[in-house]
Short mmCIF file of C-alpha atoms in Angstrom, two decimals:
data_model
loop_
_atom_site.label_atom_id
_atom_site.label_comp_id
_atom_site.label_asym_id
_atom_site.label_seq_id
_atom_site.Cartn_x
_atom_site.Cartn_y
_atom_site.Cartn_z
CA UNK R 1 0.00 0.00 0.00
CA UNK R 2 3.11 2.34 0.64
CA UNK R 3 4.19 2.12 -3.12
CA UNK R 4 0.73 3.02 -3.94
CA UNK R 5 1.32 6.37 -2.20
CA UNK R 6 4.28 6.77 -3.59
CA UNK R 7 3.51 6.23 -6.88
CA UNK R 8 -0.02 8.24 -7.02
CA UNK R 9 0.79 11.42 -4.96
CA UNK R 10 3.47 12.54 -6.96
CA UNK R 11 1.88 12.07 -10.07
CA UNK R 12 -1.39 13.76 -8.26
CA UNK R 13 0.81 17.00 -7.99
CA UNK R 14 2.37 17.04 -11.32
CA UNK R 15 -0.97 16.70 -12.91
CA UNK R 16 -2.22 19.33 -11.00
CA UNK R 17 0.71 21.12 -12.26
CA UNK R 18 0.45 20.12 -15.87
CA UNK R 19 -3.19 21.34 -15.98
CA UNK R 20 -2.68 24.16 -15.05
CA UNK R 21 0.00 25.49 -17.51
CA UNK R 22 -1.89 23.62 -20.11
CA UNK R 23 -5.27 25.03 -19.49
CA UNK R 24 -3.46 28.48 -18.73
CA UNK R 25 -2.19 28.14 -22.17
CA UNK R 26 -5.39 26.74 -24.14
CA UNK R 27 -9.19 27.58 -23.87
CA UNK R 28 -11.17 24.72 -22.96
CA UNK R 29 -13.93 25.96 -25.48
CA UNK R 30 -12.04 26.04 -28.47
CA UNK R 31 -10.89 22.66 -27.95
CA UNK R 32 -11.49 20.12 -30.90
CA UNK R 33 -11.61 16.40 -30.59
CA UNK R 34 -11.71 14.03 -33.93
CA UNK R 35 -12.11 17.80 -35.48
CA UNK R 36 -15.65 17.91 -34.00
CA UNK R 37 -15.84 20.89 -30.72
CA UNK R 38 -16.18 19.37 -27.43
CA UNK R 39 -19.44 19.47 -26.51
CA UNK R 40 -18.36 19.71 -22.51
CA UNK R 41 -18.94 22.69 -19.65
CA UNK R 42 -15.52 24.13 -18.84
CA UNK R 43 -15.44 21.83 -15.78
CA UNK R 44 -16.43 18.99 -17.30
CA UNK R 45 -13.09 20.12 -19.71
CA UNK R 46 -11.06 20.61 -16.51
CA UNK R 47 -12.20 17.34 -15.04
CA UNK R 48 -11.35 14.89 -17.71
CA UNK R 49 -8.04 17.19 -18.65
CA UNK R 50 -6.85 16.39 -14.86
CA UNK R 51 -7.83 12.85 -15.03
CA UNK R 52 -6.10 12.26 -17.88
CA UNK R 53 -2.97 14.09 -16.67
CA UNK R 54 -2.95 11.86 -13.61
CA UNK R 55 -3.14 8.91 -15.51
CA UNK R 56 -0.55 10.04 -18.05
CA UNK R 57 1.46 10.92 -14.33
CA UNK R 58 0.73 7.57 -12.71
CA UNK R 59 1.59 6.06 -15.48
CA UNK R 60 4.93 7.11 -15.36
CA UNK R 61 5.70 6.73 -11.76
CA UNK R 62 5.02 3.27 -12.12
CA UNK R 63 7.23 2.53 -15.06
CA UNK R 64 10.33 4.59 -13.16
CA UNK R 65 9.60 2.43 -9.81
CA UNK R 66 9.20 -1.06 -12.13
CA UNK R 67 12.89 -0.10 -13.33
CA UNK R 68 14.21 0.63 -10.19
CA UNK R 69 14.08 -3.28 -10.00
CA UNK R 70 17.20 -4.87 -10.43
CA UNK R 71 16.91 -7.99 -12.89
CA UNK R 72 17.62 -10.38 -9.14
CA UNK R 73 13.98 -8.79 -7.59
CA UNK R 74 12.57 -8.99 -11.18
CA UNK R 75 12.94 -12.56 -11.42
CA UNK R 76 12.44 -13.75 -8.34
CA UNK R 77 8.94 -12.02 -8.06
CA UNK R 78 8.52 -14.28 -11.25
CA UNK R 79 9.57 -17.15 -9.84
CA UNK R 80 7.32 -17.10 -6.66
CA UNK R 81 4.33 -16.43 -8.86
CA UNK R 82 5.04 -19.52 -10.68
CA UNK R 83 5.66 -21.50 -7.47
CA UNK R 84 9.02 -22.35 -8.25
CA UNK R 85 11.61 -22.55 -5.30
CA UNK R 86 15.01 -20.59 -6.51
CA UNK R 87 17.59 -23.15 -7.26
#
């Protein structure tokens, strides 16, 4: 449950972060989306645009703490799962 935290409160602050330069930088209401407007409030616009910024975020917390792995944990974690004792 600690990695969870550590993985998903960063990535809650740079998304917070990230939407607000972006939306600082681009009006929600001229916003196009398969070249049709989007058809959303403002805060409907903000919503989803922080959502998907925290997923983009969380995203990439978890890949940087999979790689922190050394190829030892890696395997091992692979080997319990299969229920194989390490030789």
């Amino acid at each position: 449950m600690k990695k969870l935290y550590w993985i998903a409160w960063p990535s809650f602050l740079v998304a917070g972060v990230a939407e607000v330069v972006f939306f600082a930088l681009v009006n929600p209401g001229e916003l196009f989306l398969l070249g049709e407007p989007i058809e959303l409030s403002a805060i409907g616009t903000y919503t989803i645009g922080f959502f998907l910024f925290w997923a983009f975020c969380f995203v990439s917390s978890l890949a940087t703490c999979f790689f922190q792995k050394s190829s030892d944990d890696i395997n091992s974690d692979a080997r319990r799962m299969a229920g194989r004792r390490p030789a």
